[in-house]
Amino acid sequence: MCAWSPLIRHGIRHGIRHGIRHGINLLIPPQCPACHAIIDDDGLCGQCWTHIKRITPPLCQQCGRGFAFDFADGVTDCWDRCGRCLTEPPDFDRAIAAFKYNAMSRLLILGLKYARRHDVTPTMARMMANAGAELLNQSDWIIPLPLHWTRYVQRGFNQSAELARATMKAADIAAQKYRPDILKRIKKTESQGYKTRQQRRQNLQSAFRVADNTRCLNGASVVIIDDVLTTGASLSSAARCLKKAGAKEVAVLIAARVG
Ligand SMILES: [Zn+2]
Ligand SMILES: [Zn+2]
């Protein structure tokens, strides 16, 4: 067989796919999920992108929360963590967010989760890859925060898994590091809103389980990927579960962070 044939086949397939997509775009032009303006390409329009804001330093070194003010040189190390992390630290060692959760990023994430706007995923993933490149490179395993199976059936996909795969692609991370099989969500948790910290912790007790016969966590550095960090209770609970199973370090990389 001609050595070029796989390349030719790939070229034809790519051409057909591109042609179909171009045809669909002509018939139903893509719209910005936030303002519904007609756009040339996928994702948000240029105007709406300007409302997506990065979280700028100084940041809490553990939970990634932005500090309201900068500290003078010479303060002690304890000031690199926020008050909440000093008094009641989460079980993950580090959290990095690509951008702030605001009205605009909320539309972006709701579009991805509930309106199947998968076209926004590559752009969000590029921002996550930029923010978390070092973390992803140093990790042994990359795990999307799992959904309970009933929610997965309802939604048809796990947005964290979509973001994890796209982020790894954007950061050029070896595909073998992707391990959605390690962590399972075994408890369908109620909404975390309006719960105290203690109630949230109880609500999430034993919500996750590590798959049987998983030995690859011993001494491993793991990154969990999720869409939004609100209270961090679910991510903390997942991190606790991974650490119990032997993980040495657990960091989280999220698209957006509240607060
Ligand atoms: Zn727009
Ligand atoms: Zn903190």
mmCIF file of C-alpha atoms and ligand atoms in Angstrom:
data_model
loop_
_atom_site.group_PDB
_atom_site.id
_atom_site.type_symbol
_atom_site.label_atom_id
_atom_site.label_comp_id
_atom_site.label_asym_id
_atom_site.label_seq_id
_atom_site.Cartn_x
_atom_site.Cartn_y
_atom_site.Cartn_z
ATOM 1 C CA MET A 1 0.000 0.000 0.000
ATOM 2 C CA CYS A 2 1.201 3.517 -0.769
ATOM 3 C CA ALA A 3 2.923 5.095 2.281
ATOM 4 C CA TRP A 4 1.044 8.316 1.656
ATOM 5 C CA SER A 5 -2.404 6.766 1.684
ATOM 6 C CA PRO A 6 -3.091 7.308 5.447
ATOM 7 C CA LEU A 7 -2.164 10.972 4.990
ATOM 8 C CA ILE A 8 -4.380 11.289 1.931
ATOM 9 C CA ARG A 9 -7.249 9.581 3.769
ATOM 10 C CA HIS A 10 -6.727 11.937 6.750
ATOM 11 C CA GLY A 11 -6.710 14.917 4.349
ATOM 12 C CA ILE A 12 -9.954 13.808 2.699
ATOM 13 C CA ARG A 13 -11.629 13.179 6.076
ATOM 14 C CA HIS A 14 -10.469 16.564 7.392
ATOM 15 C CA GLY A 15 -11.663 18.258 4.182
ATOM 16 C CA ILE A 16 -15.100 16.642 4.402
ATOM 17 C CA ARG A 17 -15.460 17.524 8.097
ATOM 18 C CA HIS A 18 -14.354 21.107 7.454
ATOM 19 C CA GLY A 19 -16.720 21.354 4.480
ATOM 20 C CA ILE A 20 -19.695 20.059 6.488
ATOM 21 C CA ARG A 21 -18.938 22.437 9.338
ATOM 22 C CA HIS A 22 -18.539 25.359 6.955
ATOM 23 C CA GLY A 23 -21.862 24.447 5.326
ATOM 24 C CA ILE A 24 -23.630 24.279 8.706
ATOM 25 C CA ASN A 25 -22.074 27.624 9.701
ATOM 26 C CA LEU A 26 -23.467 29.189 6.526
ATOM 27 C CA LEU A 27 -26.949 27.802 7.174
ATOM 28 C CA ILE A 28 -27.004 28.400 10.940
ATOM 29 C CA PRO A 29 -24.284 30.963 11.746
ATOM 30 C CA PRO A 30 -22.655 30.408 15.172
ATOM 31 C CA GLN A 31 -23.815 32.786 17.883
ATOM 32 C CA CYS A 32 -21.941 34.134 20.885
ATOM 33 C CA PRO A 33 -23.433 32.226 23.867
ATOM 34 C CA ALA A 34 -23.479 35.420 25.945
ATOM 35 C CA CYS A 35 -24.875 38.185 23.695
ATOM 36 C CA HIS A 36 -26.100 36.072 20.734
ATOM 37 C CA ALA A 37 -24.161 38.178 18.232
ATOM 38 C CA ILE A 38 -23.347 36.291 15.034
ATOM 39 C CA ILE A 39 -19.689 35.286 15.125
ATOM 40 C CA ASP A 40 -17.261 33.987 12.500
ATOM 41 C CA ASP A 41 -15.725 31.352 14.683
ATOM 42 C CA ASP A 42 -16.665 29.412 17.813
ATOM 43 C CA GLY A 43 -16.788 30.623 21.406
ATOM 44 C CA LEU A 44 -17.531 34.104 22.712
ATOM 45 C CA CYS A 45 -17.475 37.228 20.538
ATOM 46 C CA GLY A 46 -14.491 39.587 20.923
ATOM 47 C CA GLN A 47 -16.511 42.063 22.979
ATOM 48 C CA CYS A 48 -17.647 39.405 25.483
ATOM 49 C CA TRP A 49 -14.131 37.971 25.844
ATOM 50 C CA THR A 50 -12.959 41.292 27.272
ATOM 51 C CA HIS A 51 -15.237 40.612 30.291
ATOM 52 C CA ILE A 52 -13.440 37.364 31.153
ATOM 53 C CA LYS A 53 -10.975 38.347 33.876
ATOM 54 C CA ARG A 54 -7.898 36.515 35.074
ATOM 55 C CA ILE A 55 -7.167 36.297 38.811
ATOM 56 C CA THR A 56 -4.080 38.369 39.303
ATOM 57 C CA PRO A 57 -1.487 38.035 42.116
ATOM 58 C CA PRO A 58 -1.117 38.278 45.040
ATOM 59 C CA LEU A 59 -2.896 34.953 45.552
ATOM 60 C CA CYS A 60 -3.319 32.477 48.381
ATOM 61 C CA GLN A 61 -0.762 29.774 47.571
ATOM 62 C CA GLN A 62 -3.131 27.019 48.626
ATOM 63 C CA CYS A 63 -6.650 27.831 47.430
ATOM 64 C CA GLY A 64 -5.776 30.401 44.753
ATOM 65 C CA ARG A 65 -8.026 33.120 46.188
ATOM 66 C CA GLY A 66 -6.905 36.635 45.211
ATOM 67 C CA PHE A 67 -5.830 38.839 48.123
ATOM 68 C CA ALA A 68 -7.461 42.247 48.264
ATOM 69 C CA PHE A 69 -4.127 43.972 48.870
ATOM 70 C CA ASP A 70 -0.441 43.319 48.406
ATOM 71 C CA PHE A 71 1.816 42.603 51.372
ATOM 72 C CA ALA A 72 4.982 44.526 52.027
ATOM 73 C CA ASP A 73 8.338 42.763 51.598
ATOM 74 C CA GLY A 74 9.631 40.913 54.600
ATOM 75 C CA VAL A 75 6.362 39.541 55.980
ATOM 76 C CA THR A 76 6.485 36.001 57.263
ATOM 77 C CA ASP A 77 5.656 32.995 55.104
ATOM 78 C CA CYS A 78 2.316 32.428 56.787
ATOM 79 C CA TRP A 79 0.933 35.355 54.768
ATOM 80 C CA ASP A 80 1.140 33.389 51.542
ATOM 81 C CA ARG A 81 -2.104 31.645 52.603
ATOM 82 C CA CYS A 82 -5.502 33.201 53.200
ATOM 83 C CA GLY A 83 -7.183 33.194 56.607
ATOM 84 C CA ARG A 84 -9.495 30.328 55.678
ATOM 85 C CA CYS A 85 -6.595 28.105 54.548
ATOM 86 C CA LEU A 86 -4.685 28.918 57.735
ATOM 87 C CA THR A 87 -7.583 28.017 60.034
ATOM 88 C CA GLU A 88 -9.301 25.219 58.096
ATOM 89 C CA PRO A 89 -7.146 24.187 55.140
ATOM 90 C CA PRO A 90 -8.704 22.236 52.256
ATOM 91 C CA ASP A 91 -7.362 18.746 51.553
ATOM 92 C CA PHE A 92 -5.878 19.781 48.205
ATOM 93 C CA ASP A 93 -2.401 21.341 48.297
ATOM 94 C CA ARG A 94 -2.901 23.914 45.608
ATOM 95 C CA ALA A 95 -5.617 25.380 43.388
ATOM 96 C CA ILE A 96 -5.117 27.326 40.185
ATOM 97 C CA ALA A 97 -7.965 28.967 38.267
ATOM 98 C CA ALA A 98 -7.816 30.254 34.703
ATOM 99 C CA PHE A 99 -10.249 33.114 35.339
ATOM 100 C CA LYS A 100 -12.720 34.662 37.787
ATOM 101 C CA TYR A 101 -16.282 33.452 38.047
ATOM 102 C CA ASN A 102 -18.265 36.529 37.045
ATOM 103 C CA ALA A 103 -21.445 37.189 35.059
ATOM 104 C CA MET A 104 -19.672 36.522 31.765
ATOM 105 C CA SER A 105 -17.745 33.388 32.716
ATOM 106 C CA ARG A 106 -20.957 32.077 34.314
ATOM 107 C CA LEU A 107 -22.653 32.273 30.902
ATOM 108 C CA LEU A 108 -19.695 30.483 29.357
ATOM 109 C CA ILE A 109 -19.827 27.640 31.890
ATOM 110 C CA LEU A 110 -23.629 27.343 31.873
ATOM 111 C CA GLY A 111 -23.440 27.180 28.069
ATOM 112 C CA LEU A 112 -20.953 24.326 28.270
ATOM 113 C CA LYS A 113 -22.867 22.427 30.968
ATOM 114 C CA TYR A 114 -26.486 22.872 29.992
ATOM 115 C CA ALA A 115 -26.604 24.065 26.370
ATOM 116 C CA ARG A 116 -23.886 21.763 25.013
ATOM 117 C CA ARG A 117 -21.803 24.697 23.780
ATOM 118 C CA HIS A 118 -18.746 22.505 23.321
ATOM 119 C CA ASP A 119 -17.343 25.112 20.943
ATOM 120 C CA VAL A 120 -16.299 27.182 23.995
ATOM 121 C CA THR A 121 -14.211 24.302 25.410
ATOM 122 C CA PRO A 122 -10.980 24.806 23.374
ATOM 123 C CA THR A 123 -10.716 28.487 24.340
ATOM 124 C CA MET A 124 -11.397 27.774 28.008
ATOM 125 C CA ALA A 125 -8.891 24.922 27.831
ATOM 126 C CA ARG A 126 -6.193 27.177 26.349
ATOM 127 C CA MET A 127 -6.603 29.554 29.310
ATOM 128 C CA MET A 128 -6.481 26.621 31.745
ATOM 129 C CA ALA A 129 -3.359 25.265 30.019
ATOM 130 C CA ASN A 130 -1.680 28.670 30.301
ATOM 131 C CA ALA A 131 -2.498 29.010 33.989
ATOM 132 C CA GLY A 132 -1.647 25.421 34.949
ATOM 133 C CA ALA A 133 1.120 24.353 32.538
ATOM 134 C CA GLU A 134 3.686 23.787 35.299
ATOM 135 C CA LEU A 135 1.206 21.829 37.423
ATOM 136 C CA LEU A 136 0.197 19.602 34.502
ATOM 137 C CA ASN A 137 3.797 18.933 33.476
ATOM 138 C CA GLN A 138 4.838 17.939 36.988
ATOM 139 C CA SER A 139 1.855 15.685 37.647
ATOM 140 C CA ASP A 140 1.774 11.908 37.314
ATOM 141 C CA TRP A 141 -1.983 11.676 36.726
ATOM 142 C CA ILE A 142 -4.700 14.040 35.574
ATOM 143 C CA ILE A 143 -8.205 13.205 36.810
ATOM 144 C CA PRO A 144 -11.473 14.942 35.863
ATOM 145 C CA LEU A 145 -13.787 15.432 38.860
ATOM 146 C CA PRO A 146 -16.310 12.640 38.265
ATOM 147 C CA LEU A 147 -20.078 13.059 38.119
ATOM 148 C CA HIS A 148 -22.388 10.598 39.785
ATOM 149 C CA TRP A 149 -23.516 8.159 37.087
ATOM 150 C CA THR A 150 -27.150 9.340 37.272
ATOM 151 C CA ARG A 151 -26.065 12.909 36.519
ATOM 152 C CA TYR A 152 -23.809 11.643 33.724
ATOM 153 C CA VAL A 153 -26.767 9.844 32.128
ATOM 154 C CA GLN A 154 -28.908 12.975 32.515
ATOM 155 C CA ARG A 155 -26.313 15.297 30.948
ATOM 156 C CA GLY A 156 -24.734 12.896 28.508
ATOM 157 C CA PHE A 157 -21.187 14.055 29.224
ATOM 158 C CA ASN A 158 -18.953 15.213 32.054
ATOM 159 C CA GLN A 159 -17.894 18.823 31.478
ATOM 160 C CA SER A 160 -14.786 18.296 33.651
ATOM 161 C CA ALA A 161 -13.674 15.431 31.413
ATOM 162 C CA GLU A 162 -14.230 17.580 28.295
ATOM 163 C CA LEU A 163 -12.139 20.354 29.859
ATOM 164 C CA ALA A 164 -9.434 17.939 31.048
ATOM 165 C CA ARG A 165 -8.916 16.387 27.610
ATOM 166 C CA ALA A 166 -8.914 19.749 25.838
ATOM 167 C CA THR A 167 -6.560 21.289 28.418
ATOM 168 C CA MET A 168 -4.106 18.394 28.092
ATOM 169 C CA LYS A 169 -4.186 18.796 24.328
ATOM 170 C CA ALA A 170 -3.587 22.554 24.601
ATOM 171 C CA ALA A 171 -0.677 22.035 27.030
ATOM 172 C CA ASP A 172 0.749 19.142 24.967
ATOM 173 C CA ILE A 173 0.589 16.666 27.872
ATOM 174 C CA ALA A 174 1.022 12.927 27.217
ATOM 175 C CA ALA A 175 -2.390 11.245 26.855
ATOM 176 C CA GLN A 176 -1.349 8.394 29.221
ATOM 177 C CA LYS A 177 -1.554 10.819 32.157
ATOM 178 C CA TYR A 178 -5.326 11.100 31.681
ATOM 179 C CA ARG A 179 -6.977 8.764 34.205
ATOM 180 C CA PRO A 180 -10.757 9.175 34.450
ATOM 181 C CA ASP A 181 -10.919 5.576 35.735
ATOM 182 C CA ILE A 182 -9.224 6.195 39.110
ATOM 183 C CA LEU A 183 -11.848 8.200 40.985
ATOM 184 C CA LYS A 184 -15.560 7.391 41.199
ATOM 185 C CA ARG A 185 -18.398 9.457 42.604
ATOM 186 C CA ILE A 186 -20.497 7.010 44.565
ATOM 187 C CA LYS A 187 -22.883 9.360 46.337
ATOM 188 C CA LYS A 188 -25.324 11.676 44.642
ATOM 189 C CA THR A 189 -24.824 14.763 46.768
ATOM 190 C CA GLU A 190 -27.477 17.387 47.354
ATOM 191 C CA SER A 191 -26.839 20.990 46.396
ATOM 192 C CA GLN A 192 -24.153 22.601 48.542
ATOM 193 C CA GLY A 193 -25.838 26.016 48.595
ATOM 194 C CA TYR A 194 -27.018 27.428 51.931
ATOM 195 C CA LYS A 195 -25.101 24.798 53.909
ATOM 196 C CA THR A 196 -22.599 25.555 56.633
ATOM 197 C CA ARG A 197 -19.022 24.376 56.204
ATOM 198 C CA GLN A 198 -19.659 21.524 58.609
ATOM 199 C CA GLN A 199 -22.858 20.467 56.780
ATOM 200 C CA ARG A 200 -21.060 20.600 53.413
ATOM 201 C CA ARG A 201 -18.345 18.336 54.756
ATOM 202 C CA GLN A 202 -20.929 15.849 56.068
ATOM 203 C CA ASN A 203 -22.881 16.009 52.806
ATOM 204 C CA LEU A 204 -19.748 15.015 50.931
ATOM 205 C CA GLN A 205 -18.552 12.363 53.351
ATOM 206 C CA SER A 206 -17.734 9.235 51.381
ATOM 207 C CA ALA A 207 -18.958 10.863 48.151
ATOM 208 C CA PHE A 208 -15.903 9.560 46.293
ATOM 209 C CA ARG A 209 -14.138 6.240 46.087
ATOM 210 C CA VAL A 210 -10.920 5.168 44.432
ATOM 211 C CA ALA A 211 -11.356 2.288 41.987
ATOM 212 C CA ASP A 212 -10.409 -1.133 43.341
ATOM 213 C CA ASN A 213 -6.855 -2.353 42.780
ATOM 214 C CA THR A 214 -5.549 1.148 42.067
ATOM 215 C CA ARG A 215 -1.902 1.055 43.047
ATOM 216 C CA CYS A 216 -0.702 3.832 40.781
ATOM 217 C CA LEU A 217 -1.529 6.482 43.402
ATOM 218 C CA ASN A 218 1.288 5.509 45.763
ATOM 219 C CA GLY A 219 3.460 8.610 46.134
ATOM 220 C CA ALA A 220 1.878 10.168 43.037
ATOM 221 C CA SER A 221 1.241 13.817 42.202
ATOM 222 C CA VAL A 222 -2.289 14.246 40.934
ATOM 223 C CA VAL A 223 -4.146 17.138 39.312
ATOM 224 C CA ILE A 224 -7.961 17.158 39.497
ATOM 225 C CA ILE A 225 -9.720 19.168 36.801
ATOM 226 C CA ASP A 226 -13.115 20.816 37.267
ATOM 227 C CA ASP A 227 -15.119 23.689 35.823
ATOM 228 C CA VAL A 228 -15.840 25.884 38.875
ATOM 229 C CA LEU A 229 -14.488 26.158 42.402
ATOM 230 C CA THR A 230 -17.178 27.623 44.660
ATOM 231 C CA THR A 231 -16.594 26.490 48.240
ATOM 232 C CA GLY A 232 -14.017 23.879 47.216
ATOM 233 C CA ALA A 233 -15.826 21.264 49.361
ATOM 234 C CA SER A 234 -16.237 18.675 46.576
ATOM 235 C CA LEU A 235 -12.657 19.106 45.373
ATOM 236 C CA SER A 236 -11.386 18.886 48.940
ATOM 237 C CA SER A 237 -13.367 15.701 49.507
ATOM 238 C CA ALA A 238 -11.996 14.169 46.279
ATOM 239 C CA ALA A 239 -8.452 15.164 47.282
ATOM 240 C CA ARG A 240 -8.923 13.566 50.713
ATOM 241 C CA CYS A 241 -10.006 10.328 49.048
ATOM 242 C CA LEU A 242 -6.997 10.302 46.678
ATOM 243 C CA LYS A 243 -4.592 11.013 49.540
ATOM 244 C CA LYS A 244 -6.060 8.189 51.624
ATOM 245 C CA ALA A 245 -5.311 5.911 48.672
ATOM 246 C CA GLY A 246 -1.650 7.005 48.674
ATOM 247 C CA ALA A 247 -1.390 10.187 46.574
ATOM 248 C CA LYS A 248 1.426 12.406 47.835
ATOM 249 C CA GLU A 249 0.210 15.685 46.356
ATOM 250 C CA VAL A 250 -3.159 16.716 44.997
ATOM 251 C CA ALA A 251 -3.618 19.987 43.146
ATOM 252 C CA VAL A 252 -6.708 21.270 41.376
ATOM 253 C CA LEU A 253 -6.962 23.159 38.118
ATOM 254 C CA ILE A 254 -10.275 24.857 37.443
ATOM 255 C CA ALA A 255 -11.665 27.083 34.734
ATOM 256 C CA ALA A 256 -13.262 29.620 37.067
ATOM 257 C CA ARG A 257 -13.013 30.523 40.708
ATOM 258 C CA VAL A 258 -15.680 32.191 42.822
ATOM 259 C CA GLY A 259 -14.252 34.894 45.125
HETATM 260 ZN ZN ZN B 1 -20.845 38.236 22.788
HETATM 261 ZN ZN ZN B 2 -6.585 30.093 50.714
#
